[in-house]
XYZ file of C-alpha atoms in Angstrom:
306
model
C 0.226 0.012 0.653
C 0.679 3.334 -0.480
C 0.505 6.137 2.207
C -2.292 9.010 2.602
C -0.992 12.750 0.830
C 0.495 13.802 2.923
C -0.503 18.088 2.923
C 2.603 19.040 5.906
C 5.234 17.860 7.854
C 2.847 17.812 11.023
C 0.701 15.115 8.927
C 3.884 12.996 8.589
C 5.475 13.011 12.326
C 2.384 10.964 13.780
C 2.456 8.820 11.002
C 6.126 7.863 12.121
C 5.853 7.790 15.978
C 2.587 4.896 15.240
C 4.677 3.042 13.050
C 7.692 3.096 15.628
C 5.705 1.473 18.387
C 5.080 -2.043 16.208
C 2.553 -1.276 13.969
C 4.668 -2.113 10.424
C 2.126 -4.494 10.278
C -0.447 -2.461 7.776
C 1.786 -1.623 5.407
C 1.479 -5.043 4.335
C 5.539 -5.108 3.487
C 5.831 -2.316 1.421
C 8.113 0.741 3.044
C 6.688 3.660 3.350
C 6.981 6.449 1.181
C 6.992 10.251 3.789
C 10.255 11.452 3.375
C 11.578 14.575 6.259
C 15.478 13.893 5.697
C 17.899 15.983 4.605
C 18.778 15.039 1.283
C 14.305 15.058 0.488
C 13.497 18.270 -1.501
C 9.403 18.663 0.135
C 7.391 16.180 1.689
C 5.372 13.218 -1.173
C 3.957 10.143 -0.742
C 2.629 9.856 -4.308
C 4.982 8.219 -7.369
C 5.391 10.144 -10.096
C 2.966 9.707 -13.163
C 2.695 8.254 -16.940
C 0.644 12.121 -18.063
C 4.259 13.327 -15.715
C 6.819 11.260 -17.131
C 5.436 11.963 -20.461
C 5.826 15.589 -20.004
C 9.180 15.466 -19.339
C 10.389 13.451 -21.671
C 8.819 15.726 -24.378
C 10.157 19.326 -22.239
C 13.402 19.117 -20.880
C 12.672 22.190 -19.101
C 9.633 20.731 -16.889
C 10.569 19.809 -13.338
C 7.882 16.721 -11.587
C 9.177 18.700 -7.772
C 9.737 22.189 -8.149
C 6.327 23.121 -9.021
C 5.336 20.589 -5.937
C 7.335 22.999 -3.102
C 4.727 23.979 -0.850
C 3.138 28.039 -1.924
C 2.984 30.287 0.045
C 4.294 29.443 2.964
C 4.064 32.268 5.948
C 7.660 33.201 6.433
C 8.911 32.754 9.881
C 12.707 34.084 10.519
C 12.407 31.820 13.881
C 10.817 28.420 12.239
C 13.215 29.150 9.400
C 11.523 29.843 6.306
C 12.227 33.372 5.465
C 10.686 33.391 2.205
C 7.483 32.070 1.302
C 8.776 30.762 -1.823
C 11.327 31.707 -5.268
C 10.205 32.553 -8.558
C 10.527 29.655 -10.941
C 13.338 31.719 -12.688
C 14.968 32.437 -9.253
C 14.886 28.549 -8.687
C 16.710 28.102 -12.140
C 19.714 30.815 -11.480
C 22.891 29.752 -9.306
C 21.775 29.052 -5.779
C 24.751 31.632 -4.181
C 23.634 34.486 -6.315
C 19.677 34.208 -4.996
C 21.326 33.498 -1.587
C 24.369 37.019 -2.306
C 19.864 38.810 -3.888
C 18.275 37.727 -0.468
C 21.128 38.686 2.121
C 21.120 36.107 5.546
C 21.322 33.080 5.861
C 20.126 30.306 2.641
C 18.909 28.048 4.758
C 16.588 30.269 5.373
C 15.986 31.198 1.709
C 15.372 28.188 0.806
C 13.369 27.143 4.144
C 10.118 27.044 2.562
C 11.498 23.440 0.627
C 11.451 21.577 3.889
C 12.520 21.715 6.903
C 16.289 20.131 5.579
C 16.563 23.032 5.373
C 14.641 25.303 7.899
C 16.199 23.014 10.028
C 19.056 23.424 9.414
C 18.455 27.327 9.564
C 17.603 27.147 13.621
C 20.247 24.926 14.054
C 22.644 27.508 12.430
C 21.330 30.152 14.450
C 21.287 28.186 18.039
C 25.159 27.260 17.057
C 24.043 23.706 18.218
C 23.869 20.475 15.729
C 21.482 18.702 18.289
C 17.931 19.121 18.036
C 18.363 18.643 14.202
C 20.201 15.607 14.260
C 17.729 13.621 16.614
C 14.252 15.177 16.148
C 13.779 12.640 13.324
C 14.486 9.567 15.380
C 11.130 7.883 15.545
C 11.007 8.219 11.658
C 14.321 6.466 11.661
C 13.650 3.612 14.311
C 9.816 3.347 12.232
C 12.005 2.529 9.087
C 15.131 0.658 10.092
C 13.786 -2.036 12.377
C 10.690 -3.186 10.273
C 10.623 -6.531 9.515
C 12.167 -4.990 6.077
C 14.848 -3.026 6.473
C 16.979 -6.559 5.648
C 20.300 -5.281 4.126
C 21.040 -4.266 0.610
C 24.275 -4.364 -0.775
C 25.709 -0.905 -3.227
C 28.155 -1.989 -4.999
C 29.965 1.433 -5.401
C 31.220 1.597 -9.910
C 34.976 2.342 -8.007
C 35.099 -0.433 -5.738
C 33.369 0.495 -2.442
C 30.594 -0.986 -0.914
C 28.300 -0.590 1.973
C 25.182 -2.671 3.314
C 22.327 -0.321 4.140
C 19.078 -0.965 5.926
C 17.367 2.168 5.118
C 15.223 0.668 1.904
C 12.354 3.183 2.287
C 14.748 6.801 1.183
C 17.594 4.263 0.427
C 19.487 8.392 -0.916
C 20.074 9.035 2.605
C 22.752 6.367 3.569
C 24.267 6.468 0.383
C 24.665 10.526 0.551
C 25.777 9.750 3.913
C 27.980 7.173 3.177
C 30.209 8.639 -0.184
C 30.759 11.865 1.494
C 32.410 10.079 4.500
C 29.444 11.477 6.766
C 29.913 7.863 8.373
C 32.818 6.930 8.764
C 34.212 9.670 11.717
C 36.027 7.693 15.133
C 34.408 11.162 17.075
C 31.440 11.430 16.694
C 30.080 12.373 19.933
C 32.497 15.602 19.166
C 30.591 16.267 15.277
C 27.672 15.806 17.155
C 28.023 18.644 19.835
C 31.251 20.636 19.299
C 29.537 23.170 16.549
C 32.940 24.726 16.088
C 34.349 21.507 14.949
C 31.301 20.715 12.841
C 32.385 24.055 11.467
C 35.393 23.034 10.666
C 34.450 19.824 8.952
C 31.633 21.322 6.778
C 34.703 24.270 5.467
C 36.630 21.421 4.591
C 34.703 19.098 2.641
C 33.008 22.674 1.189
C 36.133 22.925 -0.624
C 36.389 20.124 -1.171
C 33.750 19.829 -3.539
C 34.592 23.255 -5.066
C 37.484 22.024 -6.378
C 35.520 18.115 -7.428
C 31.550 19.087 -8.394
C 31.974 20.599 -12.165
C 29.437 24.497 -12.102
C 30.237 24.382 -8.134
C 29.094 27.921 -8.590
C 26.250 28.108 -11.130
C 24.026 25.198 -8.964
C 20.925 25.735 -8.938
C 18.090 24.518 -6.451
C 16.158 23.215 -9.829
C 19.478 20.964 -10.056
C 19.578 19.947 -7.135
C 15.567 18.834 -7.860
C 16.337 17.537 -11.080
C 18.990 15.153 -9.579
C 17.108 14.073 -6.530
C 13.933 12.936 -9.290
C 16.988 11.015 -11.113
C 19.463 9.174 -7.791
C 15.594 8.727 -5.957
C 14.623 6.563 -9.176
C 17.337 5.124 -10.109
C 17.367 3.938 -6.588
C 13.358 2.375 -6.407
C 14.067 0.732 -9.493
C 17.077 -0.646 -8.318
C 16.328 -2.375 -5.017
C 12.426 -4.029 -6.341
C 11.176 -6.849 -6.466
C 13.045 -8.513 -4.052
C 16.618 -7.652 -4.538
C 19.744 -8.115 -2.267
C 22.192 -5.451 -4.270
C 22.872 -3.307 -6.548
C 25.185 -1.510 -8.806
C 25.336 2.439 -8.554
C 26.996 3.932 -11.724
C 29.187 7.464 -11.421
C 26.370 9.223 -12.015
C 24.491 8.970 -8.720
C 27.794 8.710 -7.274
C 28.653 12.029 -8.689
C 24.781 13.451 -7.761
C 25.703 12.217 -3.580
C 28.468 14.609 -3.774
C 25.726 17.165 -6.396
C 23.152 17.169 -3.271
C 26.524 18.765 -0.588
C 27.300 21.398 -3.130
C 24.141 22.369 -2.431
C 23.957 22.554 1.072
C 27.936 24.644 0.708
C 26.144 26.870 -1.442
C 23.681 27.716 0.584
C 25.056 28.336 4.068
C 26.569 31.753 1.843
C 29.629 33.520 2.297
C 29.235 33.395 6.032
C 29.659 29.841 5.206
C 29.016 27.812 8.481
C 28.170 24.300 9.434
C 26.546 22.264 7.299
C 23.154 19.880 9.780
C 23.647 16.356 7.376
C 27.161 16.044 8.760
C 26.184 16.072 12.310
C 22.984 13.938 11.778
C 24.333 11.230 9.334
C 27.392 11.218 12.271
C 24.418 10.645 14.972
C 22.664 8.003 12.529
C 25.702 5.172 11.571
C 28.549 4.061 12.634
C 30.669 1.238 10.192
C 32.614 -1.378 12.585
C 36.214 -1.748 11.777
C 36.785 -3.527 8.903
C 33.482 -4.086 8.146
C 31.264 -2.592 4.942
C 28.132 -3.111 7.120
C 26.474 -0.157 7.768
C 25.336 0.380 11.248
C 22.621 2.775 12.898
C 21.817 4.034 16.367
C 17.997 3.393 16.409
C 18.892 -0.418 15.471
C 21.816 -0.071 19.434
C 24.734 -0.951 17.064
C 26.637 2.632 17.745
C 26.702 4.193 20.291
C 24.268 6.671 20.690
C 26.907 10.098 20.726
C 23.281 13.036 21.403
C 24.599 14.216 24.131
C 21.494 16.475 26.124
């Protein structure tokens, strides 16, 4: 079954809490489609229709995701939302230019797009990644401890392999893995020392600026297009009970683009990438193992200090 269309973030959290309480049997062994994570553009539970697929195939400028941003969101800087939306033209302009035009934190500028942006704006303002790194624990518990959360091995084009369990939204695991954010030895410091998190962010963003083609010209539309492509690829890869699959260079490069967008949204002031802290809090690896371990499964030490 697919879940009912969620029209707001508020509808998704109670559902995930329900699943986290052990009611995943209502899903008939099918992972839910309610995404609230760092790589997801906005809430979505319906699949792309054949009509939209045809339209996109015939019109290179058509984007499925962009017209479905939550429209006319009420700006609230306290909640990390500085604008109600951006125009289609702005969505096609370099993120760096849009952020510079509006000034302030780019995460707040794009806060309307979802908590991955607005929540990070709050995190950066408060100089603490703790809430961002813990608020989706009910979600992680629901999708990583369900009966269908069996290991799936991703075989990357460059010879790396990783076995993940997030069959609901595997892009997040691949994203964190490719960018190296599941491999910190000092996970507690990454999550709880904001100054240190900023230093790691600065270093990785400088690296991405050197390896991601057209880094400074990446737009929000580029992100939405990449998200659609990567999500569809991974969904198809994991269909029909498969236990492993090959991940080509194009998809791995897409994970770097996702991270590059987060770097560009920082604006001139730079600062922390919230995703780094979230990845460090949620997963880890045992020594000499390619099996991703998860905090909510009791496999990684909890590093979120309150």
